[in-house]
Coordinates of C-alpha atoms and ligand atoms in Angstrom, one line a residue:
M1210 CA 3.2 -14.5 40.2
S1211 CA 4.0 -12.2 43.2
R1212 CA 1.9 -12.9 46.3
E1213 CA 0.2 -9.5 45.9
Q1214 CA -1.4 -10.8 42.8
V1215 CA -2.8 -14.0 44.4
N1216 CA -6.5 -14.2 44.0
L1217 CA -8.5 -16.8 45.9
L1218 CA -11.6 -18.6 45.0
A1219 CA -14.0 -19.8 47.7
S1220 CA -16.6 -22.3 46.6
S1221 CA -20.1 -21.5 47.7
N1222 CA -22.4 -23.1 50.3
N1223 CA -20.3 -25.3 52.5
K1224 CA -20.6 -26.1 56.2
I1225 CA -17.8 -26.2 58.8
N1226 CA -17.3 -28.8 61.5
G1227 CA -14.4 -29.5 63.7
C1228 CA -12.3 -28.9 66.7
I1229 CA -9.6 -26.4 66.1
R1230 CA -6.9 -24.2 67.7
V1231 CA -6.0 -20.8 66.3
P1232 CA -2.5 -19.3 66.3
G1233 CA -1.3 -17.0 69.1
D1234 CA -2.9 -13.6 69.8
K1235 CA -1.4 -10.8 67.6
S1236 CA -1.8 -8.0 70.2
I1237 CA -0.4 -10.1 73.0
S1238 CA 2.5 -11.4 70.8
H1239 CA 3.6 -7.8 70.0
R1240 CA 3.5 -6.9 73.7
A1241 CA 5.4 -10.1 74.8
I1242 CA 8.1 -9.5 72.2
I1243 CA 8.5 -5.7 72.9
I1244 CA 8.4 -6.0 76.7
S1245 CA 10.8 -9.0 76.8
S1246 CA 13.1 -7.0 74.6
I1247 CA 13.3 -4.1 77.1
A1248 CA 13.3 -6.3 80.2
K1249 CA 16.1 -7.8 82.3
G1250 CA 16.7 -11.5 81.6
K1251 CA 15.7 -14.2 79.2
T1252 CA 12.0 -14.9 78.3
Q1253 CA 10.7 -17.9 76.4
I1254 CA 7.5 -16.9 74.5
N1255 CA 5.4 -19.9 73.6
Q1256 CA 2.7 -20.1 70.9
Y1257 CA 3.6 -16.7 69.6
L1258 CA 1.9 -15.6 66.3
D1259 CA 4.4 -16.3 63.4
S1260 CA 3.1 -13.7 60.9
A1261 CA 4.3 -10.7 58.8
D1262 CA 3.2 -8.1 61.4
I1263 CA 5.0 -9.9 64.2
N1264 CA 8.1 -10.3 62.1
A1265 CA 8.1 -6.5 61.8
T1266 CA 8.1 -6.2 65.6
I1267 CA 10.9 -8.8 65.9
D1268 CA 13.2 -7.0 63.4
V1269 CA 12.8 -3.6 65.2
C1270 CA 13.4 -5.1 68.6
R1271 CA 16.7 -6.5 67.4
R1272 CA 17.7 -3.0 66.5
I1273 CA 17.3 -1.8 70.1
G1274 CA 19.7 -4.5 71.2
A1275 CA 17.4 -7.5 72.1
E1276 CA 18.7 -10.9 71.2
I1277 CA 15.9 -12.9 69.6
V1278 CA 16.2 -16.6 68.7
R1279 CA 13.5 -18.7 67.1
N1280 CA 13.3 -22.2 68.7
N1281 CA 10.5 -24.3 67.1
E1282 CA 7.2 -22.8 68.2
S1283 CA 8.9 -20.4 70.7
L1284 CA 10.9 -17.3 70.8
I1285 CA 13.8 -16.9 73.2
I1286 CA 14.4 -13.2 73.9
T1287 CA 17.3 -11.7 75.9
G1288 CA 16.3 -8.2 76.8
N1289 CA 18.4 -5.0 77.2
N1290 CA 17.1 -4.0 80.7
L1291 CA 15.8 -0.6 79.5
E1292 CA 19.4 0.4 78.4
R1293 CA 19.3 3.2 75.9
I1294 CA 21.9 1.9 73.4
Q1295 CA 24.0 3.8 70.9
K1296 CA 23.3 2.6 67.3
E1297 CA 23.8 3.8 63.8
D1298 CA 20.9 6.0 62.6
T1299 CA 18.4 3.5 61.3
E1300 CA 15.5 3.1 58.8
L1301 CA 12.8 0.7 60.0
N1302 CA 10.3 -1.0 57.8
F1303 CA 7.0 -1.8 59.6
G1304 CA 5.3 -3.3 56.6
N1305 CA 1.5 -3.3 57.2
S1306 CA 1.7 -3.3 61.0
G1307 CA 0.1 -0.3 62.7
T1308 CA 0.5 -1.9 66.2
S1309 CA 4.2 -2.4 65.7
M1310 CA 4.8 1.1 64.5
R1311 CA 2.7 2.8 67.2
L1312 CA 4.0 0.8 70.1
M1313 CA 7.6 1.1 68.9
M1314 CA 7.2 4.9 68.5
G1315 CA 7.0 4.9 72.3
V1316 CA 10.2 2.8 72.8
L1317 CA 12.1 4.5 70.0
S1318 CA 11.3 8.0 71.3
A1319 CA 13.5 7.2 74.3
Q1320 CA 16.5 5.9 72.5
I1321 CA 19.8 7.7 71.7
F1322 CA 19.8 7.0 68.0
S1323 CA 17.7 8.5 65.2
S1324 CA 15.2 6.4 63.4
I1325 CA 13.0 6.7 60.4
L1326 CA 9.8 4.6 60.6
Y1327 CA 8.0 3.7 57.3
G1328 CA 5.6 1.1 56.1
D1329 CA 3.5 -0.2 53.1
E1330 CA 0.9 1.8 51.2
S1331 CA -1.8 1.1 53.7
L1332 CA 0.3 1.9 56.8
S1333 CA 1.6 5.1 55.0
Q1334 CA -2.0 6.5 55.1
R1335 CA -2.8 5.8 58.8
P1336 CA -2.9 8.6 61.4
M1337 CA 0.1 8.9 63.6
N1338 CA -0.4 12.3 65.2
R1339 CA -2.6 10.7 67.8
V1340 CA 0.6 8.9 69.1
S1341 CA 3.3 11.5 68.3
K1342 CA 1.4 14.4 70.1
P1343 CA 1.3 12.8 73.6
L1344 CA 4.9 11.6 73.1
I1345 CA 6.0 15.1 72.1
N1346 CA 4.4 16.3 75.4
M1347 CA 6.9 13.8 77.1
N1348 CA 9.8 15.6 75.4
A1349 CA 10.1 13.2 72.5
N1350 CA 11.6 14.6 69.3
I1351 CA 9.2 13.2 66.6
K1352 CA 8.1 14.5 63.2
T1353 CA 5.5 12.9 61.0
S1354 CA 4.8 13.5 57.3
N1355 CA 1.6 15.5 57.5
G1356 CA 0.4 13.2 60.4
T1357 CA 1.3 9.9 58.6
P1358 CA 4.5 7.8 58.1
P1359 CA 7.3 8.1 57.4
I1360 CA 8.1 9.2 61.0
F1361 CA 11.4 10.8 62.0
I1362 CA 12.5 10.3 65.6
S1363 CA 15.7 12.0 66.9
P1364 CA 17.5 11.3 70.2
I1365 CA 16.6 13.2 73.4
D1366 CA 18.3 13.5 76.8
D1367 CA 15.3 12.3 78.9
I1368 CA 11.7 11.3 78.7
K1369 CA 9.7 13.5 81.0
N1370 CA 6.6 11.9 82.4
V1371 CA 3.4 13.9 82.5
D1372 CA -0.3 13.1 83.0
H1373 CA -2.4 12.5 79.9
K1374 CA -6.0 12.9 78.9
I1375 CA -6.7 10.8 75.7
H1376 CA -10.2 11.0 74.3
I1377 CA -9.8 8.2 71.7
A1378 CA -10.3 4.7 73.1
S1379 CA -7.1 3.3 71.6
A1380 CA -4.8 0.6 73.1
Q1381 CA -2.1 1.6 70.7
I1382 CA -2.0 5.2 71.9
K1383 CA -2.0 4.4 75.6
S1384 CA 0.6 1.6 75.1
A1385 CA 3.0 3.9 73.3
I1386 CA 2.8 6.4 76.2
I1387 CA 3.2 3.7 78.8
L1388 CA 6.3 2.2 77.0
A1389 CA 7.9 5.6 76.6
G1390 CA 7.1 6.4 80.2
L1391 CA 9.1 3.4 81.5
Y1392 CA 12.2 5.3 80.5
G1393 CA 11.2 8.4 82.5
R1394 CA 11.4 8.8 86.3
D1395 CA 8.1 10.1 87.7
P1396 CA 4.8 8.2 88.1
F1397 CA 2.0 9.3 85.7
T1398 CA -1.6 8.8 85.0
I1399 CA -3.4 8.3 81.6
T1400 CA -7.1 9.2 81.7
T1401 CA -8.8 7.5 78.7
P1402 CA -11.8 5.4 77.9
K1403 CA -11.3 1.7 78.3
S1404 CA -9.6 -0.3 75.5
R1405 CA -7.8 -3.6 75.4
D1406 CA -5.4 -3.8 78.4
H1407 CA -2.8 -6.3 77.2
T1408 CA 0.1 -3.9 77.8
E1409 CA -0.9 -3.3 81.4
I1410 CA -1.4 -7.0 82.1
M1411 CA 1.9 -8.0 80.5
L1412 CA 3.9 -5.2 82.2
N1413 CA 2.5 -6.3 85.6
E1414 CA 3.7 -9.9 84.7
F1415 CA 7.2 -8.3 84.3
G1416 CA 7.0 -6.9 87.9
C1417 CA 5.8 -3.4 86.9
N1418 CA 3.3 -1.5 89.0
I1419 CA 0.4 -0.5 86.9
T1420 CA -3.0 0.0 88.6
L1421 CA -6.3 0.6 86.9
E1422 CA -9.2 2.8 88.1
S1423 CA -12.5 3.2 86.2
D1424 CA -11.1 5.6 83.4
S1425 CA -7.5 5.9 84.4
I1426 CA -4.3 4.0 84.4
N1427 CA -1.6 4.8 87.0
V1428 CA 2.0 3.9 86.0
I1429 CA 5.0 3.8 88.4
P1430 CA 8.1 3.4 86.1
S1431 CA 10.3 0.6 87.2
K1432 CA 12.8 -1.9 85.8
L1433 CA 11.2 -5.0 84.2
T1434 CA 12.2 -8.5 85.2
S1435 CA 11.4 -11.4 83.0
P1436 CA 8.9 -13.9 84.3
N1437 CA 10.9 -16.5 82.3
T1438 CA 8.0 -17.9 80.3
I1439 CA 5.0 -16.4 78.6
D1440 CA 2.3 -18.6 77.1
I1441 CA 0.3 -16.7 74.4
P1442 CA -3.4 -17.7 74.1
G1443 CA -5.1 -18.3 70.7
D1444 CA -6.2 -15.1 69.0
I1445 CA -9.9 -14.4 69.6
S1446 CA -9.9 -12.1 66.5
S1447 CA -8.8 -15.1 64.4
A1448 CA -11.2 -17.5 66.2
A1449 CA -13.9 -15.0 65.3
F1450 CA -13.9 -16.0 61.6
F1451 CA -14.8 -19.6 62.5
I1452 CA -17.3 -18.5 65.2
V1453 CA -19.2 -16.4 62.7
G1454 CA -18.7 -18.9 59.9
S1455 CA -20.2 -21.7 62.1
I1456 CA -23.2 -19.5 63.2
I1457 CA -24.2 -18.4 59.7
S1458 CA -23.8 -21.7 57.8
K1459 CA -26.2 -24.6 58.1
D1460 CA -25.4 -27.8 60.1
S1461 CA -22.1 -26.4 61.4
Q1462 CA -20.5 -26.9 64.8
V1463 CA -17.0 -25.7 65.8
K1464 CA -15.0 -26.0 69.1
I1465 CA -12.0 -23.7 69.6
A1466 CA -9.8 -24.5 72.6
N1467 CA -7.2 -22.3 74.3
V1468 CA -8.5 -18.9 73.1
G1469 CA -7.9 -15.6 74.8
L1470 CA -11.1 -14.2 76.3
N1471 CA -9.9 -10.9 77.7
P1472 CA -13.3 -9.1 78.4
L1473 CA -12.1 -6.1 76.5
R1474 CA -11.9 -8.2 73.3
T1475 CA -15.1 -10.2 73.6
G1476 CA -17.7 -7.6 72.6
F1477 CA -18.5 -9.5 69.3
I1478 CA -19.5 -12.6 71.3
D1479 CA -21.9 -10.4 73.3
I1480 CA -23.3 -8.9 70.1
L1481 CA -23.7 -12.3 68.4
K1482 CA -25.5 -13.6 71.5
M1483 CA -27.9 -10.6 71.5
M1484 CA -28.6 -11.5 67.8
G1485 CA -29.5 -15.0 68.9
A1486 CA -26.3 -17.0 68.4
S1487 CA -25.6 -20.2 70.4
I1488 CA -22.1 -19.7 71.9
E1489 CA -20.9 -21.6 75.0
I1490 CA -17.8 -20.7 76.9
S1491 CA -16.1 -23.2 79.2
D1492 CA -12.8 -24.1 80.9
L1493 CA -12.1 -20.5 81.9
R1494 CA -8.7 -19.9 83.6
K1495 CA -6.0 -17.3 83.7
V1496 CA -2.6 -17.7 81.9
N1497 CA 0.0 -14.9 82.4
G1498 CA -2.8 -12.6 83.7
E1499 CA -5.0 -13.1 80.6
V1500 CA -8.4 -14.9 80.7
V1501 CA -8.3 -18.1 78.5
G1502 CA -11.0 -20.6 77.7
T1503 CA -12.8 -22.9 75.2
I1504 CA -15.6 -21.8 72.8
D1505 CA -18.3 -24.0 71.4
V1506 CA -20.5 -22.6 68.7
E1507 CA -23.1 -23.9 66.2
S1508 CA -25.5 -22.8 63.4
S1509 CA -28.0 -20.3 64.8
K1510 CA -30.9 -18.2 63.5
L1511 CA -30.0 -14.5 63.9
K1512 CA -32.1 -11.4 64.3
G1513 CA -31.0 -7.8 63.5
I1514 CA -30.2 -5.5 66.5
A1515 CA -29.0 -1.9 67.2
I1516 CA -25.5 -2.3 68.6
E1517 CA -24.9 -0.2 71.7
K1518 CA -22.0 2.3 71.7
D1519 CA -20.3 0.5 74.6
L1520 CA -19.8 -2.7 72.5
I1521 CA -18.1 -1.0 69.7
V1522 CA -14.5 -0.7 71.2
R1523 CA -14.7 -4.2 72.6
S1524 CA -15.5 -5.6 69.1
I1525 CA -13.7 -3.1 66.8
D1526 CA -11.6 -5.7 64.9
E1527 CA -14.5 -8.1 64.5
L1528 CA -17.0 -5.5 63.1
P1529 CA -16.5 -6.7 59.5
L1530 CA -17.6 -10.1 60.7
I1531 CA -20.6 -8.7 62.5
I1532 CA -21.6 -7.0 59.2
L1533 CA -21.4 -10.4 57.5
A1534 CA -23.5 -11.9 60.3
A1535 CA -26.0 -9.0 60.0
S1536 CA -26.4 -9.8 56.3
Q1537 CA -27.7 -13.2 57.4
A1538 CA -30.0 -12.0 60.2
V1539 CA -33.7 -11.3 59.9
G1540 CA -34.3 -7.5 59.8
K1541 CA -32.0 -4.5 60.3
T1542 CA -28.7 -4.3 62.2
S1543 CA -27.3 -0.8 62.9
I1544 CA -23.7 -0.1 63.8
R1545 CA -23.1 3.5 64.8
N1546 CA -20.3 5.4 66.8
A1547 CA -17.8 3.3 64.9
E1548 CA -15.8 6.0 63.1
E1549 CA -12.5 4.4 64.3
L1550 CA -13.2 1.8 61.6
R1551 CA -12.2 4.4 59.0
F1552 CA -8.6 4.4 60.4
K1553 CA -7.8 0.6 60.2
E1554 CA -5.8 -1.3 57.5
S1555 CA -8.4 0.1 55.1
D1556 CA -11.4 2.4 55.7
R1557 CA -13.5 -0.5 56.9
I1558 CA -16.8 1.4 56.7
S1559 CA -16.3 2.0 53.0
S1560 CA -14.7 -1.4 52.2
M1561 CA -17.4 -3.3 53.9
V1562 CA -20.2 -1.2 52.4
E1563 CA -18.7 -1.8 49.0
M1564 CA -18.4 -5.6 49.7
M1565 CA -22.0 -5.9 50.8
K1566 CA -23.2 -4.0 47.8
R1567 CA -21.3 -6.3 45.5
F1568 CA -23.0 -9.2 47.3
N1569 CA -26.4 -7.6 46.6
I1570 CA -27.1 -6.9 50.3
S1571 CA -28.9 -3.7 51.2
I1572 CA -26.7 -1.4 53.3
N1573 CA -26.7 2.3 54.1
E1574 CA -23.5 4.1 54.9
F1575 CA -23.1 6.8 57.6
D1576 CA -20.0 8.7 58.6
D1577 CA -19.8 6.6 61.8
G1578 CA -21.1 3.3 60.6
M1579 CA -23.9 1.7 58.7
E1580 CA -27.2 -0.2 58.8
V1581 CA -27.4 -3.6 57.2
Y1582 CA -30.5 -5.6 56.1
G1583 CA -30.6 -9.4 56.1
G1584 CA -30.7 -10.9 52.6
I1585 CA -29.1 -13.4 50.2
I1586 CA -25.5 -13.1 49.3
E1587 CA -24.8 -13.4 45.6
G1588 CA -21.3 -14.5 44.6
N1589 CA -19.0 -11.9 43.1
T1590 CA -15.4 -10.7 42.7
I1591 CA -14.3 -8.7 45.7
N1592 CA -11.2 -6.6 46.3
S1593 CA -9.5 -6.9 49.7
F1594 CA -8.6 -3.1 49.7
G1595 CA -5.2 -4.3 51.0
D1596 CA -6.9 -5.4 54.3
H1597 CA -6.5 -8.8 55.8
R1598 CA -9.7 -8.8 57.8
V1599 CA -11.7 -7.7 54.7
A1600 CA -10.1 -10.4 52.6
M1601 CA -10.9 -13.2 55.1
T1602 CA -14.5 -11.9 55.7
A1603 CA -15.2 -12.0 52.0
L1604 CA -13.9 -15.6 51.7
L1605 CA -16.0 -16.6 54.7
A1606 CA -19.1 -15.2 53.0
S1607 CA -18.8 -18.2 50.6
L1608 CA -20.4 -20.3 53.4
V1609 CA -23.7 -18.7 52.6
S1610 CA -23.3 -17.3 49.1
R1611 CA -25.4 -18.4 46.1
E1612 CA -22.3 -18.5 43.8
D1613 CA -18.5 -18.8 44.3
I1614 CA -16.6 -15.8 45.6
I1615 CA -13.3 -14.6 44.2
V1616 CA -11.1 -12.4 46.4
Q1617 CA -8.4 -10.3 44.8
D1618 CA -5.1 -9.2 46.5
T1619 CA -5.0 -11.7 49.4
V1620 CA -1.3 -11.6 50.4
N1621 CA -2.3 -9.4 53.4
I1622 CA -3.9 -12.5 55.1
D1623 CA -0.3 -13.3 56.1
T1624 CA -0.1 -10.2 58.3
S1625 CA -2.3 -11.7 61.0
F1626 CA -3.4 -15.3 60.1
P1627 CA -1.1 -17.2 57.6
D1628 CA -2.9 -20.5 58.6
F1629 CA -6.4 -19.2 57.8
I1630 CA -6.8 -21.1 54.5
N1631 CA -5.4 -24.4 55.9
I1632 CA -7.7 -24.3 58.9
A1633 CA -10.7 -23.2 56.9
N1634 CA -10.2 -26.0 54.3
N1635 CA -9.6 -28.6 57.1
I1636 CA -13.0 -28.0 58.6
G1637 CA -15.0 -28.0 55.4
M1638 CA -14.4 -24.8 53.3
D1639 CA -13.0 -25.0 49.8
I1640 CA -10.6 -22.1 49.2
K1641 CA -8.0 -22.3 46.4
V1642 CA -5.7 -20.1 44.3
Y1643 CA -7.5 -18.7 41.3
D1644 CA -5.4 -17.7 38.2
Ligands
LIG745 C1 -4.6 -3.1 68.7 C2 -5.5 -2.0 69.1 C3 -6.6 -1.7 68.2 C4 -6.9 -2.7 67.2 C5 -5.7 -3.3 66.5 C6 -4.7 -3.9 67.5 C7 -3.5 -3.4 69.7 O1 -6.3 -0.5 67.5 O2 -7.9 -2.3 66.3 O3 -6.0 -4.2 65.5 O4 -2.9 -4.4 69.6 O5 -3.2 -2.5 70.5 P1 -6.4 1.0 68.2 O6 -5.5 1.2 69.3 O7 -6.2 1.9 67.1 O8 -7.9 1.1 68.6

C-alpha cells in the first residue's frame, strides 16, 4: 500500500497524560537551513525538524552550492557566502512545502542559473503572485503559471533593492523579499502588518542589520557570518495538538518542555486562555534570539468567544485546533477576518467546516471564517483534504468523540510532524493503521 492510501483509526474517548518534547520548529528549521546555506562558514543546526518539508529545503539548498551533512540529530552546513554560482538549469521539487518554495523564490531570483519550481497537487494550487510581484519589482525574472506553480526563474544581472508596501500579513512574502534583498546593494524598508519574525531574528544572529519599527522592517544588506551553532526550539504548532488535546479531554495533564514561544506564534494560547483554559508557562529564556519555555496544561472547561482580529495572524496555523476546541466549549465561538485560511495546504475554512459537519457539530461558514457551536462529536470517516494539520486535528478529535474516528489520506502528517502518532500513543491515545 502506498503511504498516500494509509488510513488511520483513532479510538474514541481517551485521556492524555505525560511529559513530552516536540520536534524542532518547522519555520525556524527552514530559516536556519537557508540562511546557513548562504552564509560564510560552517553552522551546526541542532534539533532541526526532520520532515518531508524540511527535506525539500535541504535538497534545494544543495543546488545553490551549500554542503549539507546529517550528523545524528544535527545538520552541519557549509554555506556559499552569498556567491551566485553557475549551475546547470535545474528543476526543483518542493513537494508540499509552501514555505520552502516561497522563501527559496527569493534566493533563486538572485542566482545565475535558471530554475523551474514545482510541487505536489496541493502546492500547485497555492497563490505565488503575492511573492513573485514584489520580487519582479526588484528586477527578478519570474513567471508563474497563472499565479501558481510551476514557477520559472531566469538569471538576472543584479537584484535592485526598493521599498515595499505589503498589505497581507505574511512571513513568507516578507522573508522572500528580505532573502533576495541580501544579494542587492541598497538598504530598503518593508512596510507590512506584523507576522512571525523568525527570518529577521535568524539573520540578526548571522550578523545582519535588520531593525524593526511598529509596521516596518529596515534591512541593510550585508554578508552573513555563521554563529557556529543554532539550537532550534520545539515547534509550538506541533505542541498545540497536545495542548488542545489535554484541554478538551477529561483528567488530562501534559507538560511540554523546550518549546518556542515567539510572541508572534502564541496567539492560540491567548485565545484558549480567554476561553477558560488552564495553561501555565515557565522557564522562559532566549535561545538564538527566540523565546523558549515550558508549557503545563490540563483539562479545562471552555466557553465560546468572539476571536479578535489581532489574534488571527498570531494563531493562523492553529485555527483548525481552535475550531476543535470551540466544538467542546459552551456556546458560540466566532472566527472572522481569517480569509488567509483559504490559502493553506487546503482551504482550511471549507475543510474544517466539512469536518465539523461530519462530526455533527453546528457550524456556519463565512467567506472569512465561521461560527462554531459547542456540541458532542460523533465518530465518522474524515478526509484529510491533503492537509497535515486537518489530518492531525481530526485524529485528536477522538479524545472527545462518541465513536472511533477514521482519517483517510494521512501521509501528509510526515510533512511537519512525522512523530505525531508515536507521541500521541505514548501519552494515552490509540491511533493505528486501518486497512
Ligand atoms: C510560515 C508562515 C505562515 C504559516 C506557514 C509557515 C513561515 O504562512 O501559515 O505555515 O514559516 O513563514 P504565510 O506567510 O502565508 O502567512
